[in-house]
Coordinates of C-alpha atoms in Angstrom, one line a residue:
M133 CA 13.5 -14.9 -2.8
T134 CA 15.7 -11.8 -3.0
N135 CA 13.6 -8.5 -2.8
H136 CA 14.4 -5.8 -5.4
I137 CA 14.4 -2.1 -4.3
G138 CA 14.3 1.0 -6.5
V139 CA 16.2 3.7 -5.2
V140 CA 15.3 7.2 -6.8
E141 CA 17.8 10.1 -5.4
D142 CA 19.5 12.6 -7.4
D143 CA 22.2 13.0 -4.7
D144 CA 25.0 10.8 -5.6
N145 CA 26.5 10.6 -2.3
I146 CA 23.1 9.5 -0.4
Q147 CA 22.2 7.3 -3.5
N148 CA 25.6 5.5 -3.1
I149 CA 25.4 5.0 0.6
V150 CA 21.8 4.1 0.6
S151 CA 22.5 1.6 -2.1
A152 CA 25.5 0.2 -0.3
Y153 CA 23.8 -0.5 2.8
L154 CA 21.0 -2.2 1.1
K155 CA 23.2 -4.5 -1.1
K156 CA 25.1 -5.6 2.1
E157 CA 21.8 -6.8 3.6
G158 CA 21.3 -8.7 0.4
F159 CA 18.8 -6.8 -1.4
E160 CA 18.8 -6.3 -5.4
I161 CA 18.8 -2.7 -6.0
T162 CA 18.6 -0.5 -9.1
A163 CA 19.4 3.1 -8.5
M164 CA 18.4 6.1 -10.6
E165 CA 18.5 9.9 -10.4
S166 CA 15.0 10.8 -11.8
A167 CA 11.3 9.8 -11.6
E168 CA 11.2 9.4 -15.4
K169 CA 14.0 6.7 -15.2
A170 CA 12.1 5.1 -12.4
W171 CA 8.9 4.8 -14.5
E172 CA 10.8 3.3 -17.3
L173 CA 12.1 0.9 -14.6
W174 CA 8.5 0.2 -13.2
E175 CA 7.2 -0.6 -16.7
T176 CA 10.0 -3.3 -17.4
Q177 CA 11.3 -4.6 -14.1
P178 CA 9.1 -3.4 -11.3
P179 CA 10.9 -3.3 -7.9
D180 CA 9.3 -4.8 -4.8
L181 CA 9.7 -1.6 -2.9
W182 CA 10.6 2.1 -3.7
I183 CA 12.9 4.2 -1.7
L184 CA 11.7 7.7 -3.0
D185 CA 13.3 11.3 -2.8
I186 CA 10.7 14.1 -3.0
M187 CA 12.8 17.0 -4.7
L188 CA 13.9 15.3 -8.0
P189 CA 14.7 17.0 -11.3
G190 CA 11.6 17.2 -13.9
M191 CA 8.8 15.0 -12.3
D192 CA 8.8 15.2 -8.3
G193 CA 8.3 12.3 -5.8
Y194 CA 4.9 13.3 -5.1
E195 CA 3.8 13.2 -8.6
F196 CA 5.6 9.9 -9.0
C197 CA 4.0 8.5 -6.1
K198 CA 0.4 9.3 -7.3
K199 CA 1.1 7.6 -10.5
I200 CA 2.6 4.4 -9.0
R201 CA -0.6 4.5 -6.8
Q202 CA -2.9 4.4 -9.5
E203 CA -1.5 1.0 -10.6
S204 CA -0.2 -0.9 -7.3
D205 CA -0.1 -0.9 -3.8
V206 CA 3.8 -1.5 -4.0
P207 CA 5.5 -0.3 -1.0
I208 CA 7.1 3.2 -1.1
I209 CA 9.3 4.8 1.6
I210 CA 9.7 8.8 1.1
I211 CA 13.0 10.3 2.1
S212 CA 13.2 14.1 2.2
A213 CA 14.9 17.2 3.4
K214 CA 11.4 18.5 4.1
D215 CA 10.7 18.0 7.8
D216 CA 7.4 20.3 8.2
E217 CA 4.5 18.0 9.3
V218 CA 2.2 18.8 6.5
D219 CA 5.1 17.5 4.0
K220 CA 5.0 14.2 5.6
I221 CA 1.1 14.3 5.8
L222 CA 1.0 15.2 2.0
G223 CA 3.4 12.2 1.3
L224 CA 1.8 9.6 3.4
E225 CA -1.8 10.5 1.9
L226 CA -0.5 10.4 -1.7
G227 CA 0.7 6.7 -0.9
G228 CA 3.6 6.5 0.9
D229 CA 4.2 3.8 3.5
D230 CA 6.7 5.5 5.6
Y231 CA 8.5 8.8 5.6
L232 CA 12.2 9.5 6.7
T233 CA 13.5 13.0 6.7
K234 CA 17.2 13.7 5.7
P235 CA 19.8 13.4 7.4
F236 CA 19.0 9.7 8.6
S237 CA 20.9 6.9 9.6
P238 CA 21.2 4.3 7.2
R239 CA 20.6 1.5 9.6
E240 CA 17.2 3.1 10.4
L241 CA 16.4 3.1 6.6
I242 CA 17.2 -0.6 6.7
A243 CA 15.2 -1.4 9.6
R244 CA 12.4 0.6 7.9
V245 CA 12.5 -1.1 4.9
K246 CA 12.3 -4.6 6.6
R247 CA 9.4 -3.4 8.6
V248 CA 7.6 -2.2 5.4
L249 CA 8.1 -5.3 3.3
K250 CA 7.1 -7.5 6.4
R251 CA 4.0 -5.5 6.8
S252 CA 3.4 -5.4 3.1
R253 CA 3.1 -9.5 2.9
P254 CA -0.5 -11.0 2.9
L255 CA -2.3 -10.4 6.0
A256 CA -3.2 -13.0 8.5
Q257 CA -6.6 -12.7 9.9
D258 CA -6.9 -13.0 13.5
D259 CA -9.5 -15.2 15.0
H260 CA -10.2 -17.0 11.8
S261 CA -9.4 -20.4 10.6
P262 CA -8.0 -20.4 7.1
Q263 CA -10.5 -21.0 4.4
D264 CA -9.7 -21.4 0.9
K265 CA -13.0 -20.0 -0.5
I266 CA -15.2 -17.1 1.1
K267 CA -18.4 -16.0 -0.4
A268 CA -20.6 -13.2 0.4
G269 CA -23.4 -12.6 -1.9
E270 CA -22.1 -12.4 -5.4
L271 CA -18.5 -11.7 -3.9
L272 CA -16.2 -14.8 -4.1
I273 CA -12.6 -14.6 -2.6
H274 CA -9.9 -17.5 -3.3
E275 CA -7.9 -16.7 -0.3
S276 CA -5.1 -19.2 -0.9
D277 CA -4.0 -17.5 -4.1
R278 CA -5.6 -14.0 -3.4
R279 CA -8.3 -13.9 -6.1
I280 CA -11.3 -12.1 -6.3
F281 CA -14.5 -12.8 -8.3
W282 CA -17.6 -10.4 -8.6
H283 CA -20.7 -11.9 -10.2
G284 CA -18.6 -14.6 -11.6
E285 CA -16.0 -12.7 -13.2
E286 CA -12.4 -12.3 -11.7
E287 CA -11.3 -8.5 -11.1
D288 CA -7.9 -7.2 -10.9
I289 CA -7.1 -5.6 -7.5
T290 CA -4.4 -4.3 -5.3
T291 CA -2.8 -5.9 -2.0
K292 CA -4.4 -3.6 0.2
E293 CA -8.3 -3.7 -2.0
F294 CA -7.7 -7.8 -1.4
D295 CA -7.2 -7.3 2.2
M296 CA -9.9 -5.2 2.8
L297 CA -12.2 -7.3 1.1
L298 CA -11.3 -10.5 2.8
L299 CA -11.6 -8.8 6.1
L300 CA -15.1 -7.6 5.3
A301 CA -16.2 -10.6 3.7
K302 CA -15.0 -12.7 6.7
N303 CA -17.0 -10.5 8.9
V304 CA -20.0 -9.9 7.0
N305 CA -22.5 -7.0 8.4
R306 CA -20.0 -6.0 11.2
A307 CA -19.3 -2.2 11.0
F308 CA -15.7 -1.6 11.0
S309 CA -14.3 1.9 12.3
R310 CA -12.0 3.7 10.1
E311 CA -9.5 3.7 12.8
E312 CA -9.9 -0.3 13.1
L313 CA -9.4 -0.7 9.2
L314 CA -6.3 1.6 9.4
I315 CA -4.6 -0.9 12.0
K316 CA -5.8 -4.0 10.4
I317 CA -4.7 -3.1 6.9
W318 CA -1.9 -0.3 7.1
G319 CA -0.5 -1.6 10.4
E320 CA -0.2 0.0 13.9
D321 CA 2.7 2.0 13.0
Y322 CA 0.8 3.6 10.0
F323 CA 1.3 7.7 10.1
G324 CA -1.5 9.2 8.4
S325 CA -5.1 10.2 8.3
D326 CA -8.2 8.1 7.7
R327 CA -8.3 9.5 4.3
A328 CA -6.4 6.5 3.1
V329 CA -9.6 4.3 4.1
D330 CA -12.1 6.1 2.5
D331 CA -9.9 6.3 -0.8
L332 CA -9.5 2.7 -0.6
V333 CA -13.2 2.3 -0.4
K334 CA -13.8 4.5 -3.4
R335 CA -11.5 2.5 -5.4
L336 CA -13.1 -0.6 -4.6
R337 CA -16.7 0.9 -5.3
K338 CA -15.8 1.9 -8.6
K339 CA -14.1 -1.7 -9.6
L340 CA -16.9 -3.5 -8.4
T341 CA -20.2 -1.9 -9.3
D342 CA -22.8 -2.2 -6.9
I343 CA -21.0 -3.9 -4.1
P344 CA -22.9 -3.5 -0.8
L345 CA -20.0 -2.0 0.9
E346 CA -22.1 0.5 3.2
T347 CA -20.8 3.5 4.8
V348 CA -21.7 3.5 8.5
W349 CA -22.1 7.3 8.8
G350 CA -19.8 8.9 11.4
Y351 CA -18.0 5.7 11.9
G352 CA -16.7 3.4 9.2
Y353 CA -17.7 0.9 6.6
R354 CA -19.1 -2.9 6.5
L355 CA -20.1 -5.2 3.9
R356 CA -23.8 -6.2 3.6
N357 CA -25.1 -9.6 3.2
E358 CA -28.8 -10.2 3.8
E359 CA -28.3 -13.8 3.5
E360 CA -26.3 -13.9 6.5

């Protein structure tokens, strides 16, 4: 299956070069020069990955990234002329999966696209044999088709929300540090703070009311199940 990539870049030269290299690698490309047009694409034909410039006319890349993250964990690679560490951290904490500073090698961008797409596929949980259904209290997970049920009602969740719940449900009552969760859910090459873990937990607690997803103060989180 061909991956669809949205390229949001207002510099025609960069847009054309990036698009040409991606097409050569077999990707389906939709290129646009503004975040507003990108949002229209998201609502009609959402890409499997975004390549997003920060400095855009109208809505900037940061704001677009925030809007996408309110709805989806679709991978986002940020490209920007801003190379300050604070800009990279801001972009990643707003939901970017990777950050590439201009000027960059198109081949490096291709390598990062492939890596991020591979990393965004469903996680293989180490040291556990596959199970179709995992139950922890009122939480029921259908692993094979990636569905979540809370108190018997199916919930609409994102990829990373599912990955965290699956990991915790397979290890009920075990405390995971924030660093462990970052590595297992975002990957070893994730560059950003552990605030991403806290934000993910907040979203899960909001969606799954009263879920026993406990904070282990100064360390991390665990899913409590008194039946185990």
